[in-house]
PDB file of C-alpha atoms in Angstrom:
ATOM      1  CA  MET A   1      -7.466  -3.420  -2.466  1.00  0.00           C
ATOM      2  CA  ILE A   2      -5.117  -4.680  -0.155  1.00  0.00           C
ATOM      3  CA  THR A   3      -1.756  -7.019  -1.599  1.00  0.00           C
ATOM      4  CA  ALA A   4      -1.264  -9.455   0.762  1.00  0.00           C
ATOM      5  CA  GLY A   5       0.560 -12.025  -1.578  1.00  0.00           C
ATOM      6  CA  GLY A   6       4.236 -11.695   0.125  1.00  0.00           C
ATOM      7  CA  VAL A   7       6.115 -14.436   1.232  1.00  0.00           C
ATOM      8  CA  GLY A   8       8.452 -13.092   3.158  1.00  0.00           C
ATOM      9  CA  GLU A   9      11.795 -14.619   2.167  1.00  0.00           C
ATOM     10  CA  ARG A  10      13.447 -11.980   4.070  1.00  0.00           C
ATOM     11  CA  PHE A  11      11.512 -11.661   6.997  1.00  0.00           C
ATOM     12  CA  GLY A  12      12.367 -15.781   7.922  1.00  0.00           C
ATOM     13  CA  SER A  13       9.286 -16.868   9.035  1.00  0.00           C
ATOM     14  CA  SER A  14       7.386 -20.184   8.333  1.00  0.00           C
ATOM     15  CA  VAL A  15       4.747 -17.308   7.296  1.00  0.00           C
ATOM     16  CA  PRO A  16       4.334 -14.635   5.441  1.00  0.00           C
ATOM     17  CA  LYS A  17       4.939 -12.212   7.168  1.00  0.00           C
ATOM     18  CA  GLN A  18       1.358 -10.382   6.738  1.00  0.00           C
ATOM     19  CA  TYR A  19      -0.248 -13.413   8.775  1.00  0.00           C
ATOM     20  CA  VAL A  20       2.630 -13.309  11.889  1.00  0.00           C
ATOM     21  CA  GLU A  21       1.019 -12.088  14.835  1.00  0.00           C
ATOM     22  CA  MET A  22       2.715  -7.977  16.688  1.00  0.00           C
ATOM     23  CA  GLY A  23       0.898  -7.339  20.384  1.00  0.00           C
ATOM     24  CA  GLY A  24      -1.384 -10.301  19.642  1.00  0.00           C
ATOM     25  CA  ARG A  25      -3.056  -9.999  16.413  1.00  0.00           C
ATOM     26  CA  LYS A  26      -2.030 -10.733  12.994  1.00  0.00           C
ATOM     27  CA  VAL A  27      -0.553  -8.622  11.549  1.00  0.00           C
ATOM     28  CA  ILE A  28      -2.748  -7.797   8.076  1.00  0.00           C
ATOM     29  CA  SER A  29      -5.579  -7.490  11.630  1.00  0.00           C
ATOM     30  CA  TYR A  30      -4.650  -4.304  11.494  1.00  0.00           C
ATOM     31  CA  VAL A  31      -4.936  -3.209   8.065  1.00  0.00           C
ATOM     32  CA  ILE A  32      -7.866  -4.230   7.340  1.00  0.00           C
ATOM     33  CA  ASP A  33      -8.686  -2.802  10.018  1.00  0.00           C
ATOM     34  CA  ALA A  34      -8.589   0.255   8.953  1.00  0.00           C
ATOM     35  CA  CYS A  35      -9.446  -0.440   6.020  1.00  0.00           C
ATOM     36  CA  LYS A  36     -12.989  -1.373   7.602  1.00  0.00           C
ATOM     37  CA  GLN A  37     -12.980   2.446   9.752  1.00  0.00           C
ATOM     38  CA  SER A  38     -13.006   3.781   6.308  1.00  0.00           C
ATOM     39  CA  LEU A  39     -15.854   6.643   6.506  1.00  0.00           C
ATOM     40  CA  GLN A  40     -15.148   6.559   3.097  1.00  0.00           C
ATOM     41  CA  SER A  41     -14.736   2.491   1.758  1.00  0.00           C
ATOM     42  CA  ASP A  42     -17.454   0.832   0.025  1.00  0.00           C
ATOM     43  CA  ALA A  43     -16.039  -2.945   0.016  1.00  0.00           C
ATOM     44  CA  ILE A  44     -12.211  -4.547   0.667  1.00  0.00           C
ATOM     45  CA  LEU A  45     -10.534  -7.030  -1.019  1.00  0.00           C
ATOM     46  CA  VAL A  46      -7.768  -8.966   0.114  1.00  0.00           C
ATOM     47  CA  VAL A  47      -5.490 -10.334  -3.423  1.00  0.00           C
ATOM     48  CA  ALA A  48      -3.812 -13.157  -0.987  1.00  0.00           C
ATOM     49  CA  HIS A  49      -2.963 -16.777  -1.648  1.00  0.00           C
ATOM     50  CA  PRO A  50      -5.848 -19.176  -1.985  1.00  0.00           C
ATOM     51  CA  ASN A  51      -4.168 -20.535   0.940  1.00  0.00           C
ATOM     52  CA  TYR A  52      -5.395 -17.747   3.414  1.00  0.00           C
ATOM     53  CA  HIS A  53      -8.974 -17.577   1.159  1.00  0.00           C
ATOM     54  CA  GLU A  54     -11.110 -19.137   3.815  1.00  0.00           C
ATOM     55  CA  GLU A  55      -9.899 -17.838   6.227  1.00  0.00           C
ATOM     56  CA  LEU A  56      -9.409 -14.096   5.621  1.00  0.00           C
ATOM     57  CA  SER A  57     -13.179 -14.101   4.545  1.00  0.00           C
ATOM     58  CA  GLU A  58     -14.425 -15.354   7.833  1.00  0.00           C
ATOM     59  CA  GLU A  59     -12.478 -14.290   9.844  1.00  0.00           C
ATOM     60  CA  TYR A  60     -12.993 -10.558   8.792  1.00  0.00           C
ATOM     61  CA  GLY A  61     -15.755 -10.718   6.156  1.00  0.00           C
ATOM     62  CA  VAL A  62     -13.449  -9.607   3.720  1.00  0.00           C
ATOM     63  CA  ASP A  63     -13.284 -10.391  -0.657  1.00  0.00           C
ATOM     64  CA  VAL A  64     -10.947 -11.556  -1.252  1.00  0.00           C
ATOM     65  CA  CYS A  65      -9.215 -13.717  -4.796  1.00  0.00           C
ATOM     66  CA  ALA A  66      -5.870 -14.957  -5.920  1.00  0.00           C
ATOM     67  CA  SER A  67      -2.944 -12.431  -5.430  1.00  0.00           C
ATOM     68  CA  GLY A  68       0.345 -14.447  -8.285  1.00  0.00           C
ATOM     69  CA  PRO A  69       4.245 -14.597  -8.390  1.00  0.00           C
ATOM     70  CA  GLU A  70       5.273 -10.646  -8.275  1.00  0.00           C
ATOM     71  CA  LEU A  71       2.851  -7.993  -7.035  1.00  0.00           C
ATOM     72  CA  ASN A  72       2.279  -6.663  -9.980  1.00  0.00           C
ATOM     73  CA  VAL A  73       0.653  -9.276 -11.077  1.00  0.00           C
ATOM     74  CA  THR A  74      -1.221  -9.847  -7.148  1.00  0.00           C
ATOM     75  CA  LYS A  75      -2.113  -5.529  -8.426  1.00  0.00           C
ATOM     76  CA  ARG A  76      -3.522  -6.440 -11.407  1.00  0.00           C
ATOM     77  CA  ASN A  77      -5.542  -9.710 -10.361  1.00  0.00           C
ATOM     78  CA  GLY A  78      -7.037  -7.039  -8.057  1.00  0.00           C
ATOM     79  CA  LEU A  79      -8.149  -4.349 -10.488  1.00  0.00           C
ATOM     80  CA  ASN A  80      -9.609  -7.578 -12.434  1.00  0.00           C
ATOM     81  CA  TYR A  81     -11.447  -9.403 -10.197  1.00  0.00           C
ATOM     82  CA  ILE A  82     -12.968  -5.314  -9.090  1.00  0.00           C
ATOM     83  CA  ARG A  83     -13.420  -3.933 -12.180  1.00  0.00           C
ATOM     84  CA  ASP A  84     -16.530  -8.276 -12.864  1.00  0.00           C
ATOM     85  CA  HIS A  85     -17.631  -7.251  -9.937  1.00  0.00           C
ATOM     86  CA  SER A  86     -18.268  -3.332  -8.872  1.00  0.00           C
ATOM     87  CA  SER A  87     -18.907  -0.500 -10.495  1.00  0.00           C
ATOM     88  CA  CYS A  88     -15.439   1.389  -8.307  1.00  0.00           C
ATOM     89  CA  GLU A  89     -15.462   4.580  -9.294  1.00  0.00           C
ATOM     90  CA  LYS A  90     -12.132   4.806  -7.027  1.00  0.00           C
ATOM     91  CA  VAL A  91     -10.028   2.304  -5.156  1.00  0.00           C
ATOM     92  CA  MET A  92      -7.249   2.467  -2.058  1.00  0.00           C
ATOM     93  CA  VAL A  93      -4.215   0.157  -2.762  1.00  0.00           C
ATOM     94  CA  VAL A  94      -3.171  -0.600   0.617  1.00  0.00           C
ATOM     95  CA  ASP A  95       0.139  -3.148   1.029  1.00  0.00           C
ATOM     96  CA  ALA A  96      -0.999  -5.810   3.474  1.00  0.00           C
ATOM     97  CA  VAL A  97       2.521  -5.443   5.886  1.00  0.00           C
ATOM     98  CA  ARG A  98       1.967  -1.782   6.644  1.00  0.00           C
ATOM     99  CA  PRO A  99      -0.235  -2.151   9.180  1.00  0.00           C
ATOM    100  CA  ALA A 100       0.056   1.344  10.926  1.00  0.00           C
ATOM    101  CA  VAL A 101      -1.810   2.853   8.410  1.00  0.00           C
ATOM    102  CA  GLU A 102      -4.427   5.113   9.886  1.00  0.00           C
ATOM    103  CA  ALA A 103      -8.377   5.083   8.086  1.00  0.00           C
ATOM    104  CA  CYS A 104      -7.846   9.518   8.351  1.00  0.00           C
ATOM    105  CA  VAL A 105      -5.737   9.379   6.316  1.00  0.00           C
ATOM    106  CA  LEU A 106      -7.769   6.469   3.456  1.00  0.00           C
ATOM    107  CA  ASP A 107     -10.294   9.135   3.938  1.00  0.00           C
ATOM    108  CA  LYS A 108      -8.643  11.886   3.165  1.00  0.00           C
ATOM    109  CA  PHE A 109      -6.738  10.587   0.248  1.00  0.00           C
ATOM    110  CA  PHE A 110     -10.275   9.488  -1.147  1.00  0.00           C
ATOM    111  CA  THR A 111     -11.270  12.917  -0.819  1.00  0.00           C
ATOM    112  CA  LEU A 112      -8.331  13.811  -3.303  1.00  0.00           C
ATOM    113  CA  LEU A 113      -9.813  11.981  -5.704  1.00  0.00           C
ATOM    114  CA  ASP A 114     -11.965  13.718  -6.162  1.00  0.00           C
ATOM    115  CA  GLN A 115      -9.396  16.614  -7.934  1.00  0.00           C
ATOM    116  CA  TYR A 116      -6.745  14.011  -8.773  1.00  0.00           C
ATOM    117  CA  ASP A 117      -6.038  11.032 -11.072  1.00  0.00           C
ATOM    118  CA  ALA A 118      -4.360   9.705  -8.202  1.00  0.00           C
ATOM    119  CA  VAL A 119      -2.287  10.496  -4.513  1.00  0.00           C
ATOM    120  CA  ALA A 120      -0.096   9.056  -2.730  1.00  0.00           C
ATOM    121  CA  PRO A 121       2.194   9.633   0.731  1.00  0.00           C
ATOM    122  CA  ALA A 122       5.565  10.805  -0.477  1.00  0.00           C
ATOM    123  CA  ARG A 123       9.145  11.156   1.428  1.00  0.00           C
ATOM    124  CA  LYS A 124      12.109  13.098   0.922  1.00  0.00           C
ATOM    125  CA  ILE A 125      16.276  12.010   1.131  1.00  0.00           C
ATOM    126  CA  THR A 126      16.719  13.217   4.085  1.00  0.00           C
ATOM    127  CA  ASP A 127      20.593  10.520   4.423  1.00  0.00           C
ATOM    128  CA  SER A 128      22.681  10.893   1.482  1.00  0.00           C
ATOM    129  CA  LEU A 129      22.080   9.389  -1.587  1.00  0.00           C
ATOM    130  CA  GLY A 130      24.960   8.063  -3.452  1.00  0.00           C
ATOM    131  CA  ARG A 131      24.709   5.824  -7.196  1.00  0.00           C
ATOM    132  CA  TYR A 132      27.599   3.556  -8.834  1.00  0.00           C
ATOM    133  CA  GLY A 133      30.136   5.246 -10.844  1.00  0.00           C
ATOM    134  CA  GLN A 134      29.093   9.001  -9.410  1.00  0.00           C
ATOM    135  CA  TRP A 135      30.301  10.820  -6.906  1.00  0.00           C
ATOM    136  CA  MET A 136      27.829  13.508  -6.267  1.00  0.00           C
ATOM    137  CA  VAL A 137      24.309  13.097  -6.435  1.00  0.00           C
ATOM    138  CA  ASN A 138      22.254  16.013  -5.668  1.00  0.00           C
ATOM    139  CA  ARG A 139      19.527  14.276  -2.806  1.00  0.00           C
ATOM    140  CA  GLU A 140      16.928  17.025  -3.660  1.00  0.00           C
ATOM    141  CA  GLU A 141      15.405  16.041  -7.143  1.00  0.00           C
ATOM    142  CA  TYR A 142      14.051  12.222  -5.713  1.00  0.00           C
ATOM    143  CA  TYR A 143      11.801  11.531  -3.559  1.00  0.00           C
ATOM    144  CA  THR A 144      10.041   8.082  -2.197  1.00  0.00           C
ATOM    145  CA  LEU A 145       7.188   6.671  -2.452  1.00  0.00           C
ATOM    146  CA  SER A 146       4.480   4.070  -1.090  1.00  0.00           C
ATOM    147  CA  THR A 147       1.190   2.922   0.234  1.00  0.00           C
ATOM    148  CA  PRO A 148      -1.327   3.746   0.570  1.00  0.00           C
ATOM    149  CA  GLU A 149      -2.214   5.254  -3.256  1.00  0.00           C
ATOM    150  CA  GLY A 150      -5.327   6.103  -5.223  1.00  0.00           C
ATOM    151  CA  PHE A 151      -6.383   5.948  -8.033  1.00  0.00           C
ATOM    152  CA  ARG A 152      -9.665   6.468 -10.614  1.00  0.00           C
ATOM    153  CA  PHE A 153     -10.923   3.280 -10.891  1.00  0.00           C
ATOM    154  CA  ASP A 154     -11.499   3.517 -14.556  1.00  0.00           C
ATOM    155  CA  LEU A 155      -7.698   5.455 -15.006  1.00  0.00           C
ATOM    156  CA  ILE A 156      -5.183   2.883 -13.056  1.00  0.00           C
ATOM    157  CA  ASP A 157      -7.324  -0.076 -14.040  1.00  0.00           C
ATOM    158  CA  ARG A 158      -6.697   0.967 -18.216  1.00  0.00           C
ATOM    159  CA  HIS A 159      -2.353   1.341 -17.808  1.00  0.00           C
ATOM    160  CA  PHE A 160      -1.806  -0.742 -15.314  1.00  0.00           C
ATOM    161  CA  ARG A 161       0.742  -3.961 -16.436  1.00  0.00           C
ATOM    162  CA  ALA A 162       1.324  -7.174 -14.894  1.00  0.00           C
ATOM    163  CA  ASP A 163       4.103  -7.730 -16.835  1.00  0.00           C
ATOM    164  CA  SER A 164       5.798  -3.431 -15.994  1.00  0.00           C
ATOM    165  CA  PRO A 165       8.809  -3.257 -14.712  1.00  0.00           C
ATOM    166  CA  LEU A 166       8.361   0.032 -12.729  1.00  0.00           C
ATOM    167  CA  THR A 167       6.974  -1.110  -8.856  1.00  0.00           C
ATOM    168  CA  GLU A 168       5.116   1.562  -8.169  1.00  0.00           C
ATOM    169  CA  SER A 169       1.352   1.952  -9.700  1.00  0.00           C
ATOM    170  CA  ILE A 170       1.602   5.743 -10.287  1.00  0.00           C
ATOM    171  CA  GLN A 171       4.681   5.483 -12.687  1.00  0.00           C
ATOM    172  CA  GLN A 172       2.377   3.768 -15.453  1.00  0.00           C
ATOM    173  CA  LEU A 173       0.157   6.534 -14.863  1.00  0.00           C
ATOM    174  CA  PRO A 174       0.059   8.858 -18.383  1.00  0.00           C
ATOM    175  CA  GLU A 175       2.738  11.586 -17.635  1.00  0.00           C
ATOM    176  CA  THR A 176      -0.414  13.994 -18.059  1.00  0.00           C
ATOM    177  CA  SER A 177      -1.972  12.575 -15.058  1.00  0.00           C
ATOM    178  CA  ARG A 178      -2.681  14.816 -12.556  1.00  0.00           C
ATOM    179  CA  VAL A 179      -0.768  13.295  -8.944  1.00  0.00           C
ATOM    180  CA  PHE A 180      -0.900  14.718  -6.500  1.00  0.00           C
ATOM    181  CA  LEU A 181       1.463  13.670  -4.053  1.00  0.00           C
ATOM    182  CA  ASP A 182       1.261  14.383   0.027  1.00  0.00           C
ATOM    183  CA  PHE A 183       3.917  14.492   2.026  1.00  0.00           C
ATOM    184  CA  ASP A 184       2.081  16.174   4.708  1.00  0.00           C
ATOM    185  CA  VAL A 185       0.820  12.473   5.533  1.00  0.00           C
ATOM    186  CA  PRO A 186       3.401   9.961   8.110  1.00  0.00           C
ATOM    187  CA  TYR A 187       5.570   7.092   6.020  1.00  0.00           C
ATOM    188  CA  TYR A 188       4.197   3.650   7.108  1.00  0.00           C
ATOM    189  CA  ASP A 189       6.683   2.497   7.288  1.00  0.00           C
ATOM    190  CA  LYS A 190       7.058  -1.164   6.150  1.00  0.00           C
ATOM    191  CA  LEU A 191       7.395  -4.890   8.298  1.00  0.00           C
ATOM    192  CA  THR A 192      10.339  -5.576   6.357  1.00  0.00           C
ATOM    193  CA  TYR A 193      11.852  -7.492   9.418  1.00  0.00           C
ATOM    194  CA  PRO A 194      11.508  -8.834  12.758  1.00  0.00           C
ATOM    195  CA  GLU A 195      13.028  -6.570  14.532  1.00  0.00           C
ATOM    196  CA  ASP A 196      10.658  -4.065  12.573  1.00  0.00           C
ATOM    197  CA  LEU A 197       7.296  -5.750  14.697  1.00  0.00           C
ATOM    198  CA  GLU A 198       9.238  -3.708  18.178  1.00  0.00           C
ATOM    199  CA  ARG A 199       9.243  -0.568  16.670  1.00  0.00           C
ATOM    200  CA  ILE A 200       5.923  -0.744  14.499  1.00  0.00           C
ATOM    201  CA  LEU A 201       4.357  -1.738  17.348  1.00  0.00           C
ATOM    202  CA  ALA A 202       5.816   0.954  19.556  1.00  0.00           C
ATOM    203  CA  ILE A 203       4.141   3.414  16.860  1.00  0.00           C
ATOM    204  CA  ILE A 204       0.498   2.474  16.422  1.00  0.00           C
ATOM    205  CA  SER A 205       0.593   1.807  21.047  1.00  0.00           C
ATOM    206  CA  ARG A 206       1.912   5.447  21.070  1.00  0.00           C
ATOM    207  CA  ARG A 207      -0.862   6.936  18.615  1.00  0.00           C
ATOM    208  CA  LYS A 208      -3.591   5.415  20.561  1.00  0.00           C
ATOM    209  CA  GLU A 209      -2.008   6.710  23.977  1.00  0.00           C
ATOM    210  CA  THR A 210      -2.225  10.057  21.842  1.00  0.00           C
ATOM    211  CA  VAL A 211      -5.395   9.486  21.166  1.00  0.00           C
ATOM    212  CA  GLY A 212      -6.865   8.602  24.046  1.00  0.00           C
TER     213      GLY A 212
END
């Protein structure tokens, strides 16, 4: 499930940032390709504004459903579509604006879901961490989370709420859930500002040179 409902207000483009070009291709195409290259993926759903449904369906051959005004609504819409149109056991949620995502990591996470209820990449905080009203903060007590994030479908479908204030889907699961945080996979940076395009493209290009 690729979440592609964002409007990219901070990016300053006339179109949402997942549809801007990077290296002669639309940003979202890199994400779709990674999902298609996954050996364990059976179907791909892009949750996007209806204005882009025809383009996504015809150009990339993916399923589509409508996004919402907020990310959690978009995710809930996607989960509803998957439940109503398949007998899904595992779902990988991928952000359309993390174009450096790799199929090998998606496959690794799918495999981990044989043992765990949820899995996601995590990163330790290396900068100094501050908090209003508190002079000293121990950064070792914190970490950051990102996508791709994988779930046993029945569990996330049962517990995920569109109106939740939580920004990370894993946080909506019961505390007894078996969650695997992988600190050993690349942390795929999110495309937020125009200057990110050149940096992320360089990462993808170096990766191809190394594989070649």
